PDB file of N, CA and C in Angstrom:
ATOM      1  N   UNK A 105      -7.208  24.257   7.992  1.00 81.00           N
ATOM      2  CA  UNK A 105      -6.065  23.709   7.309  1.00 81.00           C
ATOM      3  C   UNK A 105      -5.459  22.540   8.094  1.00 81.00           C
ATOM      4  N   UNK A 106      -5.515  22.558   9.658  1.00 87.00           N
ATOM      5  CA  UNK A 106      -4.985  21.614  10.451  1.00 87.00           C
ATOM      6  C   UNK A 106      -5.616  20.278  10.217  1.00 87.00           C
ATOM      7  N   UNK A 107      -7.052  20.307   9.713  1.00 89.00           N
ATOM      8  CA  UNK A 107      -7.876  18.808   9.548  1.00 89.00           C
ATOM      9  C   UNK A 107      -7.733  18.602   8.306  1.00 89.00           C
ATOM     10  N   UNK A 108      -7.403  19.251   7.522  1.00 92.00           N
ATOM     11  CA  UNK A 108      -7.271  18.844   6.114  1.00 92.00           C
ATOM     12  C   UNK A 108      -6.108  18.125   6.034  1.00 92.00           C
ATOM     13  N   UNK A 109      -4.852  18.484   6.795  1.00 92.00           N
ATOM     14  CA  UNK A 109      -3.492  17.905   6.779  1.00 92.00           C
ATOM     15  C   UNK A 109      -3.708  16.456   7.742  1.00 92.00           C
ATOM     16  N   UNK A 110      -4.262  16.355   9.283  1.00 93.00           N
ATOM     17  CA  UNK A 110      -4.389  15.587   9.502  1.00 93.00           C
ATOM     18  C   UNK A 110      -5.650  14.385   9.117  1.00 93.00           C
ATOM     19  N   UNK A 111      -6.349  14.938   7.980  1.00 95.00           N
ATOM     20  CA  UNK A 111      -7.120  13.919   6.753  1.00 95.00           C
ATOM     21  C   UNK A 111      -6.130  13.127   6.360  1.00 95.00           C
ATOM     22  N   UNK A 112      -5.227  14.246   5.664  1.00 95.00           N
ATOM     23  CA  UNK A 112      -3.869  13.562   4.300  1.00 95.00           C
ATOM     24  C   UNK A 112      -3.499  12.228   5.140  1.00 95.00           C
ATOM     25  N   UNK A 113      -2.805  12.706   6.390  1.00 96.00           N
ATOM     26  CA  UNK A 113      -2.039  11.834   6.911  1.00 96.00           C
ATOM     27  C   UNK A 113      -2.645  10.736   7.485  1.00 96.00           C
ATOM     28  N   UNK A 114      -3.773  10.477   7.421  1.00 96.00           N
ATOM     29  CA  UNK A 114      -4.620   9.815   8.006  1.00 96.00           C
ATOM     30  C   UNK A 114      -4.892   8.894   7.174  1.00 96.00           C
ATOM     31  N   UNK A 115      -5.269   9.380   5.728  1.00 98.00           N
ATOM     32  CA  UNK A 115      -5.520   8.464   5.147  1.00 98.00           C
ATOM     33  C   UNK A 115      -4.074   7.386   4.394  1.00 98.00           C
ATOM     34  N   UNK A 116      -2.799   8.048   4.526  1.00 98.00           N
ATOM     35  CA  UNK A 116      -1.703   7.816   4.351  1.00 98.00           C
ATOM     36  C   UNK A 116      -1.448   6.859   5.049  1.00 98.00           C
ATOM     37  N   UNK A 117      -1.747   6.837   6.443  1.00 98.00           N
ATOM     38  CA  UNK A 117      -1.859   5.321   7.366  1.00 98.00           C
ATOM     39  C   UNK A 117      -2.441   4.251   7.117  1.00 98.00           C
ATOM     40  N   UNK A 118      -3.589   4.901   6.583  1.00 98.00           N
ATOM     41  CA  UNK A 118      -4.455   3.388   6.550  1.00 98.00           C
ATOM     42  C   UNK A 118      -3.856   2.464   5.611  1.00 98.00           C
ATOM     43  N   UNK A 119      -3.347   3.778   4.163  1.00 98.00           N
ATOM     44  CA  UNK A 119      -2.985   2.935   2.610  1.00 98.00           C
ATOM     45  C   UNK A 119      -1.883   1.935   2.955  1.00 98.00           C
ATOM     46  N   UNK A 120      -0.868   2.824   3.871  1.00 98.00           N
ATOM     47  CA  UNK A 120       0.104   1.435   4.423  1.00 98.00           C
ATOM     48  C   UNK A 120      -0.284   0.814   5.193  1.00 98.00           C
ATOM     49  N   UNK A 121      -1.234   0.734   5.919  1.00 98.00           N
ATOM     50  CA  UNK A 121      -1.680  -0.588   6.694  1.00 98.00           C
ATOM     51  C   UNK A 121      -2.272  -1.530   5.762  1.00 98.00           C
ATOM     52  N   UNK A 122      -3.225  -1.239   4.534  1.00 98.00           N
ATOM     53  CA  UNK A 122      -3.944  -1.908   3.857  1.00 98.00           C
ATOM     54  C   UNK A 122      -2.631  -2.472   2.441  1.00 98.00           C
ATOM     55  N   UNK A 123      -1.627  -1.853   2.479  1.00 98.00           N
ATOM     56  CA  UNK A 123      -0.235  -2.295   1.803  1.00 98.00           C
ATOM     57  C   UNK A 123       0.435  -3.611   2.703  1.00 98.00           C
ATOM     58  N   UNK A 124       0.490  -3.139   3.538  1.00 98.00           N
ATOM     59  CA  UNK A 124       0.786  -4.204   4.221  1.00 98.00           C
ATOM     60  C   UNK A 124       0.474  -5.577   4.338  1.00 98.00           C
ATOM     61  N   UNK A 125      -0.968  -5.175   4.314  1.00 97.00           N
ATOM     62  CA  UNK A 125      -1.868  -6.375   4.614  1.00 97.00           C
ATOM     63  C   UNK A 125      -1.941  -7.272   3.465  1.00 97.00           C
ATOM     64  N   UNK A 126      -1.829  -6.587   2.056  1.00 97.00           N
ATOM     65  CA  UNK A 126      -1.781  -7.163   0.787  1.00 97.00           C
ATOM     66  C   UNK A 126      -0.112  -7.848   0.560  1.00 97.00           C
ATOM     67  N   UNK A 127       0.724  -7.396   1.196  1.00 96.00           N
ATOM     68  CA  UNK A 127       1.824  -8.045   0.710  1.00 96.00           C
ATOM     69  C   UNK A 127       2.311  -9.639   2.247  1.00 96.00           C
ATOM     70  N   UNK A 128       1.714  -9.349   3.002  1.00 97.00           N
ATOM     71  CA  UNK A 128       1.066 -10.338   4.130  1.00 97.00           C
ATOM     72  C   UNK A 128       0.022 -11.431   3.576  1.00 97.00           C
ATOM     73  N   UNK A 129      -0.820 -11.386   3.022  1.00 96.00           N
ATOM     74  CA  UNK A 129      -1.675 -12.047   2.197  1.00 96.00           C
ATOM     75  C   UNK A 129      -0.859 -12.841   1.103  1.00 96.00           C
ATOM     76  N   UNK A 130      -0.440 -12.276   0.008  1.00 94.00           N
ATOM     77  CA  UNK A 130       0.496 -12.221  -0.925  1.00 94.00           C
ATOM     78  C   UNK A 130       1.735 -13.551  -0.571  1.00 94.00           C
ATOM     79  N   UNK A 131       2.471 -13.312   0.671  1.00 94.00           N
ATOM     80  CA  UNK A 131       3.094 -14.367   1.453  1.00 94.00           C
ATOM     81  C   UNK A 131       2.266 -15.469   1.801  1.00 94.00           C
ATOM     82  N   UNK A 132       1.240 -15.345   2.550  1.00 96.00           N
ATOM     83  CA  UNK A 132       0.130 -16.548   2.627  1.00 96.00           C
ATOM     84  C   UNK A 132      -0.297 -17.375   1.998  1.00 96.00           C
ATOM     85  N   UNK A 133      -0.457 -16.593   1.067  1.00 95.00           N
ATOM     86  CA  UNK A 133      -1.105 -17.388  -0.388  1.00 95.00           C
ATOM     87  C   UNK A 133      -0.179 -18.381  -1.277  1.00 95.00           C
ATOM     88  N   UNK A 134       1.580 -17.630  -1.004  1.00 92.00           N
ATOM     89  CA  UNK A 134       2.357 -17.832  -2.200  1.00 92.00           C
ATOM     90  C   UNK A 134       3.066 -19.298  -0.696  1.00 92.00           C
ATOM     91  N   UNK A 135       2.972 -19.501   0.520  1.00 94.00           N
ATOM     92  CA  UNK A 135       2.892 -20.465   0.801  1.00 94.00           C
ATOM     93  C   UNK A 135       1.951 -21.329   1.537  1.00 94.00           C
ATOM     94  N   UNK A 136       0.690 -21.505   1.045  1.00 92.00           N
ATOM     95  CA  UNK A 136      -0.362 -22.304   0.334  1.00 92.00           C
ATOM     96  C   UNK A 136      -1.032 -22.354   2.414  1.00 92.00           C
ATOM     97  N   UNK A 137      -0.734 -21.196   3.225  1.00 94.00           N
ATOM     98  CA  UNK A 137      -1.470 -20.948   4.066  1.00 94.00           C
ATOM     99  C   UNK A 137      -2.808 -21.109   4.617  1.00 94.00           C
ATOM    100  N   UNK A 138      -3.337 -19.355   3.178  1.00 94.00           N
ATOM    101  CA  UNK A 138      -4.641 -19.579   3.197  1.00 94.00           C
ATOM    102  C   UNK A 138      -4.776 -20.034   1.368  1.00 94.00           C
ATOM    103  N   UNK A 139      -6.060 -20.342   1.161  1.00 91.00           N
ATOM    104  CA  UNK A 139      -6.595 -20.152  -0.089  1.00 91.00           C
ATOM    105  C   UNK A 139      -7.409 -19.377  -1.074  1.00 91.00           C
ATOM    106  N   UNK A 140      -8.003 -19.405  -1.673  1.00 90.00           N
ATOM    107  CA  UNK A 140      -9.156 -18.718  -2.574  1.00 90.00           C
ATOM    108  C   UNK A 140     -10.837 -19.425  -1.820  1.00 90.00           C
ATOM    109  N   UNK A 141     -10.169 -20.638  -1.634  1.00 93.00           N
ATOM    110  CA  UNK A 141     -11.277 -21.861  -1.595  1.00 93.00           C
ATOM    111  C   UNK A 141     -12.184 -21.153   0.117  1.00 93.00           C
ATOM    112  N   UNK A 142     -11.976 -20.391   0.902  1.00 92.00           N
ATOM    113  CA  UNK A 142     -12.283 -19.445   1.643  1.00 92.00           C
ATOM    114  C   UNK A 142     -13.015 -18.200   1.244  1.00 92.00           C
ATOM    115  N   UNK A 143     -14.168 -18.449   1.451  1.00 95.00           N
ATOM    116  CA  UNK A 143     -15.314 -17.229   0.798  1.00 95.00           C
ATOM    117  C   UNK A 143     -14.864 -15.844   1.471  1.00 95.00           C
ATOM    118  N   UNK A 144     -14.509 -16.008   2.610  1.00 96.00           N
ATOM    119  CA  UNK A 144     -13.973 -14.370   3.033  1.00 96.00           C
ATOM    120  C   UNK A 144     -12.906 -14.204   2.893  1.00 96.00           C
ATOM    121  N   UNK A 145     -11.751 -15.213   2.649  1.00 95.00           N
ATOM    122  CA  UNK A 145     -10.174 -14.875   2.254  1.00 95.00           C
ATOM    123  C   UNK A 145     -10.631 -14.122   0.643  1.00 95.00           C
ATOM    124  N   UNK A 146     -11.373 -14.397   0.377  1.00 95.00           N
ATOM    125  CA  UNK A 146     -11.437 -14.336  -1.301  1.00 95.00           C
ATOM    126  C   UNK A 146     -11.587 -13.030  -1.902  1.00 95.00           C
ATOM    127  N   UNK A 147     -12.659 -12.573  -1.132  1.00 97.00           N
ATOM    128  CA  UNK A 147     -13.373 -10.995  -0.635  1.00 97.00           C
ATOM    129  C   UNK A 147     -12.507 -10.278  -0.204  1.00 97.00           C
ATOM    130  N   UNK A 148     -12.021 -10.764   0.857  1.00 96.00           N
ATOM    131  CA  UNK A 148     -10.891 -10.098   1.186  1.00 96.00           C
ATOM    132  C   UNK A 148      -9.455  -9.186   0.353  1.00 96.00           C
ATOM    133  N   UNK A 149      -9.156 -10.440  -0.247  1.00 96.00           N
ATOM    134  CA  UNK A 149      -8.044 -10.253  -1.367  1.00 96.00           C
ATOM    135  C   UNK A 149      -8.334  -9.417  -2.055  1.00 96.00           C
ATOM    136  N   UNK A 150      -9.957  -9.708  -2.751  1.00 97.00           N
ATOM    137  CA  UNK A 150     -10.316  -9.058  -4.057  1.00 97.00           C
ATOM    138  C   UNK A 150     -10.359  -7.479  -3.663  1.00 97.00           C
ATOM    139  N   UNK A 151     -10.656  -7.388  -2.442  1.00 97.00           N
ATOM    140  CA  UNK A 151     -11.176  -5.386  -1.958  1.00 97.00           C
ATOM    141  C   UNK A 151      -9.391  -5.362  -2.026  1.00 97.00           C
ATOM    142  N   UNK A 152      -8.482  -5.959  -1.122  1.00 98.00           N
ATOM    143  CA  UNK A 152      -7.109  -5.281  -0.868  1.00 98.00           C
ATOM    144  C   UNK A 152      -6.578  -5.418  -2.300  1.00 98.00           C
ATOM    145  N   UNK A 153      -6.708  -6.553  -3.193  1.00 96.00           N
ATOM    146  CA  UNK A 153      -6.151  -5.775  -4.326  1.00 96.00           C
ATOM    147  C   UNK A 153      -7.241  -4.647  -5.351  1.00 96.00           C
ATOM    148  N   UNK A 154      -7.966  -4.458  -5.424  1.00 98.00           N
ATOM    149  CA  UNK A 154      -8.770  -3.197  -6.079  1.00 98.00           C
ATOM    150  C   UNK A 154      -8.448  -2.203  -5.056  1.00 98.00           C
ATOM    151  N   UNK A 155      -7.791  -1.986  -3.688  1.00 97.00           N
ATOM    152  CA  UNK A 155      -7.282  -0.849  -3.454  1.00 97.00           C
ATOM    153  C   UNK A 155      -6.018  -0.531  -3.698  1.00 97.00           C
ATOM    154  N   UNK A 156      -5.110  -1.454  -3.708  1.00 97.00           N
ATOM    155  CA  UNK A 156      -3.772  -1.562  -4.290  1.00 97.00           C
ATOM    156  C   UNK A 156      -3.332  -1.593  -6.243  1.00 97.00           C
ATOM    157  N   UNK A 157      -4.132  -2.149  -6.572  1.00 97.00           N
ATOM    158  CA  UNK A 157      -3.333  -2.530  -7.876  1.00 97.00           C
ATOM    159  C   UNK A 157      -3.318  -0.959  -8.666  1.00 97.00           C
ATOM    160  N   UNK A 158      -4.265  -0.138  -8.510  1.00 97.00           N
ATOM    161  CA  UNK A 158      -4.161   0.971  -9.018  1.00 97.00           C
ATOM    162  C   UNK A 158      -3.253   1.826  -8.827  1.00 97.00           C
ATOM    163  N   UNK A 159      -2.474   1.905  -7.856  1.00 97.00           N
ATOM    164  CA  UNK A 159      -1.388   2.209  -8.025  1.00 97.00           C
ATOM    165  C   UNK A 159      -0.137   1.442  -8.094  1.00 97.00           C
ATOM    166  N   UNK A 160      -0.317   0.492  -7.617  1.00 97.00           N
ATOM    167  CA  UNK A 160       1.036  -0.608  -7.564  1.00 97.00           C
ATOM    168  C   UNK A 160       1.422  -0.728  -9.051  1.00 97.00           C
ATOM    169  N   UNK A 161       0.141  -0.954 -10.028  1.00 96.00           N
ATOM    170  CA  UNK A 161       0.468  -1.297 -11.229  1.00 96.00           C
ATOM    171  C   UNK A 161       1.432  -0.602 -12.195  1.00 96.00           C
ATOM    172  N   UNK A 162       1.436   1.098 -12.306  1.00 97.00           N
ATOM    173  CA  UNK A 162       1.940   1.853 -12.999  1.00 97.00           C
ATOM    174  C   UNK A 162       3.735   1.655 -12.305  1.00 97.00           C
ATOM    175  N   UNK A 163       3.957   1.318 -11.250  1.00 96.00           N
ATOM    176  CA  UNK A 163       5.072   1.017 -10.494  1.00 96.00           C
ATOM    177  C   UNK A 163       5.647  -0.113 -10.938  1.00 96.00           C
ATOM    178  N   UNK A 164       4.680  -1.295 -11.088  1.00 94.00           N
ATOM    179  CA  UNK A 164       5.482  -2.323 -11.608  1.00 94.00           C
ATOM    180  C   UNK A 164       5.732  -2.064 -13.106  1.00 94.00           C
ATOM    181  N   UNK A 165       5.480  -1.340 -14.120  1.00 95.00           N
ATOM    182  CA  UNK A 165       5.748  -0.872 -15.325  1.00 95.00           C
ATOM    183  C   UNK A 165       7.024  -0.291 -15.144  1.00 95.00           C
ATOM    184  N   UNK A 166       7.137   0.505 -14.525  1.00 95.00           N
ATOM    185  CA  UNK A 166       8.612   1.235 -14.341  1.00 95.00           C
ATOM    186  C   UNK A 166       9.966   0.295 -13.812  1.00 95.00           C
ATOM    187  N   UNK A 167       9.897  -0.697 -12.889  1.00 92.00           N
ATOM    188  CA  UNK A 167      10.144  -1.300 -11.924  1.00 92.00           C
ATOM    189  C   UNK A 167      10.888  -2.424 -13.016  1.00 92.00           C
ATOM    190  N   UNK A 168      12.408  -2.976 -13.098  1.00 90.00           N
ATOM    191  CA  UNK A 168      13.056  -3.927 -13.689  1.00 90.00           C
ATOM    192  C   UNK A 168      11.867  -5.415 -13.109  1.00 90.00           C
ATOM    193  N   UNK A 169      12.168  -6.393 -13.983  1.00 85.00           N
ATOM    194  CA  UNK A 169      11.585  -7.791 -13.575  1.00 85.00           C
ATOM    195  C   UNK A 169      12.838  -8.093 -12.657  1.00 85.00           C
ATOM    196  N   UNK A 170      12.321  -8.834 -11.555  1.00 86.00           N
ATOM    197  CA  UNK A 170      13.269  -9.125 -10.812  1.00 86.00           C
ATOM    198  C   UNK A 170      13.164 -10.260 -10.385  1.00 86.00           C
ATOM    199  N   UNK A 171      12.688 -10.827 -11.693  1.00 85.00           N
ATOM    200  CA  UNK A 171      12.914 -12.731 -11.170  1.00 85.00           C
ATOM    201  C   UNK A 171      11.556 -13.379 -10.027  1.00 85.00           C
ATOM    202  N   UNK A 172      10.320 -12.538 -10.221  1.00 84.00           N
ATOM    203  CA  UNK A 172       9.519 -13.509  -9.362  1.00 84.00           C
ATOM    204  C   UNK A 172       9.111 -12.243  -8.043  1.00 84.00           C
ATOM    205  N   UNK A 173      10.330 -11.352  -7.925  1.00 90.00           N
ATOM    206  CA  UNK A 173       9.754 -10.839  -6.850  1.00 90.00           C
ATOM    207  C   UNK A 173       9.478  -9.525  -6.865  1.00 90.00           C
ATOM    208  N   UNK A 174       8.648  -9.084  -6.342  1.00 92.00           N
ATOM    209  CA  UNK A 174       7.736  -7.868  -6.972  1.00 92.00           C
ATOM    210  C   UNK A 174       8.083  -6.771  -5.586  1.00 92.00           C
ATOM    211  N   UNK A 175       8.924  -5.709  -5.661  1.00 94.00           N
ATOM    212  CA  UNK A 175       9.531  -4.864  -5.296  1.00 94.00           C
ATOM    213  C   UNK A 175       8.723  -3.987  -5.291  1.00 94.00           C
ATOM    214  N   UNK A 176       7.439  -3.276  -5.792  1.00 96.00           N
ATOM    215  CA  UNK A 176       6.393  -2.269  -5.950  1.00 96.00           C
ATOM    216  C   UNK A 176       5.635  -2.025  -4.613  1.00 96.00           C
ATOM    217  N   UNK A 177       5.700  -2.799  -4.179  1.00 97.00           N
ATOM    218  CA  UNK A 177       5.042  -2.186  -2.638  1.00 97.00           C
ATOM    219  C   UNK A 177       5.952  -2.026  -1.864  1.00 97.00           C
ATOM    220  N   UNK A 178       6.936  -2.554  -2.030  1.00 97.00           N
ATOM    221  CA  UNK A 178       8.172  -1.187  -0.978  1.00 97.00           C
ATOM    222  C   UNK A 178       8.036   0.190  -1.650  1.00 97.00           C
ATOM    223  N   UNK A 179       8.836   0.197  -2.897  1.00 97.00           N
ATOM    224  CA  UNK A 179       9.084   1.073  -3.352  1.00 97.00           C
ATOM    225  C   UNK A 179       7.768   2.635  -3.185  1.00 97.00           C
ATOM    226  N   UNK A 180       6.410   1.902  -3.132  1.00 98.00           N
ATOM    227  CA  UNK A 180       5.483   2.737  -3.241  1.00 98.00           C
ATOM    228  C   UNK A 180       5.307   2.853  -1.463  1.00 98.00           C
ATOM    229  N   UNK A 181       5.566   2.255  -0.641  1.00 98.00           N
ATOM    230  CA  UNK A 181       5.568   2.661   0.819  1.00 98.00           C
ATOM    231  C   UNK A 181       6.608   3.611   1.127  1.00 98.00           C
ATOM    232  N   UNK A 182       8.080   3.594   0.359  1.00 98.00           N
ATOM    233  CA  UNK A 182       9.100   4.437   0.764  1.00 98.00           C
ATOM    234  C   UNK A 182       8.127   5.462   0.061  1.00 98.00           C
ATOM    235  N   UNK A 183       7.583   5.930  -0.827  1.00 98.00           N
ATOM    236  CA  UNK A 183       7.273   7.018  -1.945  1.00 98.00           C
ATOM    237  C   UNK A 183       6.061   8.344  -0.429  1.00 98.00           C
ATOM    238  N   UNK A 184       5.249   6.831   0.126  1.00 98.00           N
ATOM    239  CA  UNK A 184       4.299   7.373   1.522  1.00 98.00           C
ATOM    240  C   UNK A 184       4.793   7.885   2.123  1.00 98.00           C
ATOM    241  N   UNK A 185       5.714   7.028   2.969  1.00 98.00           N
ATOM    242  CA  UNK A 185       6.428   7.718   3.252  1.00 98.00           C
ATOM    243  C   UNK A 185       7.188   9.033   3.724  1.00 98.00           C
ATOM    244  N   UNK A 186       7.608   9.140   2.434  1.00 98.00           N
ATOM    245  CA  UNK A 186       8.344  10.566   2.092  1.00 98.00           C
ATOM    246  C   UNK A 186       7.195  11.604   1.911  1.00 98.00           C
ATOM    247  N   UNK A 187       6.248  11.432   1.148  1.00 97.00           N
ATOM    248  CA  UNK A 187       5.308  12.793   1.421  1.00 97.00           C
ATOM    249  C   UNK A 187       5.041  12.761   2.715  1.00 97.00           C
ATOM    250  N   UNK A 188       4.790  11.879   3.495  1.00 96.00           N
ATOM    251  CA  UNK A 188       4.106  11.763   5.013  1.00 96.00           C
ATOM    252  C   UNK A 188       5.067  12.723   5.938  1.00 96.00           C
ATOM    253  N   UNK A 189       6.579  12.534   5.316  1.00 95.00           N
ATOM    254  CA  UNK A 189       7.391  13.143   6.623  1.00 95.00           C
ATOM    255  C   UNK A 189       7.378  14.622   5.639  1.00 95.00           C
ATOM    256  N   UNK A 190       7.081  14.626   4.156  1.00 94.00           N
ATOM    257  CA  UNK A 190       7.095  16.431   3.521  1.00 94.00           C
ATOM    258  C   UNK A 190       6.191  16.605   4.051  1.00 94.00           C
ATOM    259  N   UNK A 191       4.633  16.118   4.467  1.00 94.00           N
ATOM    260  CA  UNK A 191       3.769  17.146   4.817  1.00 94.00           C
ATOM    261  C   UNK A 191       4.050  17.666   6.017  1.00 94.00           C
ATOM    262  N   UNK A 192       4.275  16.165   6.916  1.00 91.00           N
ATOM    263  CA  UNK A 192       4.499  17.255   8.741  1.00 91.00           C
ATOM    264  C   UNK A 192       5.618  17.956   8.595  1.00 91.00           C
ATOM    265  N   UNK A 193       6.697  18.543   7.731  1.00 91.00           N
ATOM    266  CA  UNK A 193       8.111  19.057   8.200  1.00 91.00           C
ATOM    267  C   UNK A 193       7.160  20.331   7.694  1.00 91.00           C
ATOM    268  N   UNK A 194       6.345  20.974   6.946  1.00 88.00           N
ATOM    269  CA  UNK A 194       6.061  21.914   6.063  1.00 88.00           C
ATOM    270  C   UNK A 194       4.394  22.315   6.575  1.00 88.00           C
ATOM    271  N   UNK A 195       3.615  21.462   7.176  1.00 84.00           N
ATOM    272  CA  UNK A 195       2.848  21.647   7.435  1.00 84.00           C
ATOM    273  C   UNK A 195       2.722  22.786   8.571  1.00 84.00           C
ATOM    274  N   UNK A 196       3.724  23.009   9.458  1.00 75.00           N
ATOM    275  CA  UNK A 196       3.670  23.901  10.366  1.00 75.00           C
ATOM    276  C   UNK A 196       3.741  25.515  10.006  1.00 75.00           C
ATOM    277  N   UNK A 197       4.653  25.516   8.497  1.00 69.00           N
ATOM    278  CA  UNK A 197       4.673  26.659   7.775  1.00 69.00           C
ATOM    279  C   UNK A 197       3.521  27.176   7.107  1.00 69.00           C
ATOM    280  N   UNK A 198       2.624  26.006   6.695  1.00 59.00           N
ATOM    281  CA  UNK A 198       1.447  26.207   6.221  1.00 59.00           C
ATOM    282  C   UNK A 198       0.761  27.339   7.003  1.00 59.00           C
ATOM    283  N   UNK A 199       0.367  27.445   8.440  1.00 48.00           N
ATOM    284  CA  UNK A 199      -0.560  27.815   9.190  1.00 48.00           C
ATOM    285  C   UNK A 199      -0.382  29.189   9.429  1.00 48.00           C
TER     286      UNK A 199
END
């Protein structure tokens, strides 16, 4: 049960590191940093958003328009977050 929990949380890190990295990119792009015109920026983008948009998307549905700026990857990092600190507060009861 102990590797199964430290799986969860494990993979919970990476999703916000790879969140991160997409809304870092996202900034780059939106001031003309990097480009598309970059065969590995491109690749790049395309894997971090096919790991992101699947969930980001149903978030920005819920989520008011807010004029340009897209609030869904906080909102879905606070959401990590919070299970991250429910599993370790509860995980010890588990065992």
């Amino acid at each position: 049960m102990q590797s199964l929990i430290w799986l969860i949380i494990t993979l919970i890190d990476l999703y916000v590191y790879v969140l991160i990295a997409m809304v870092v990119m996202s900034w780059l792009f939106a001031f003309n940093v990097i480009n598309y015109n970059n065969q590995f920026v491109r690749q790049l983008s395309q894997v971090i958003t096919q790991l992101t948009e699947p969930v980001l998307a149903p978030i920005r549905r819920i989520l008011p328009n807010m004029g340009g700026i897209d609030l869904s990857p906080m909102v879905l990092l606070l959401g990590l977050f919070f299970v991250k600190n429910l599993i370790l507060e509860y995980s010890p009861r588990l065992m």
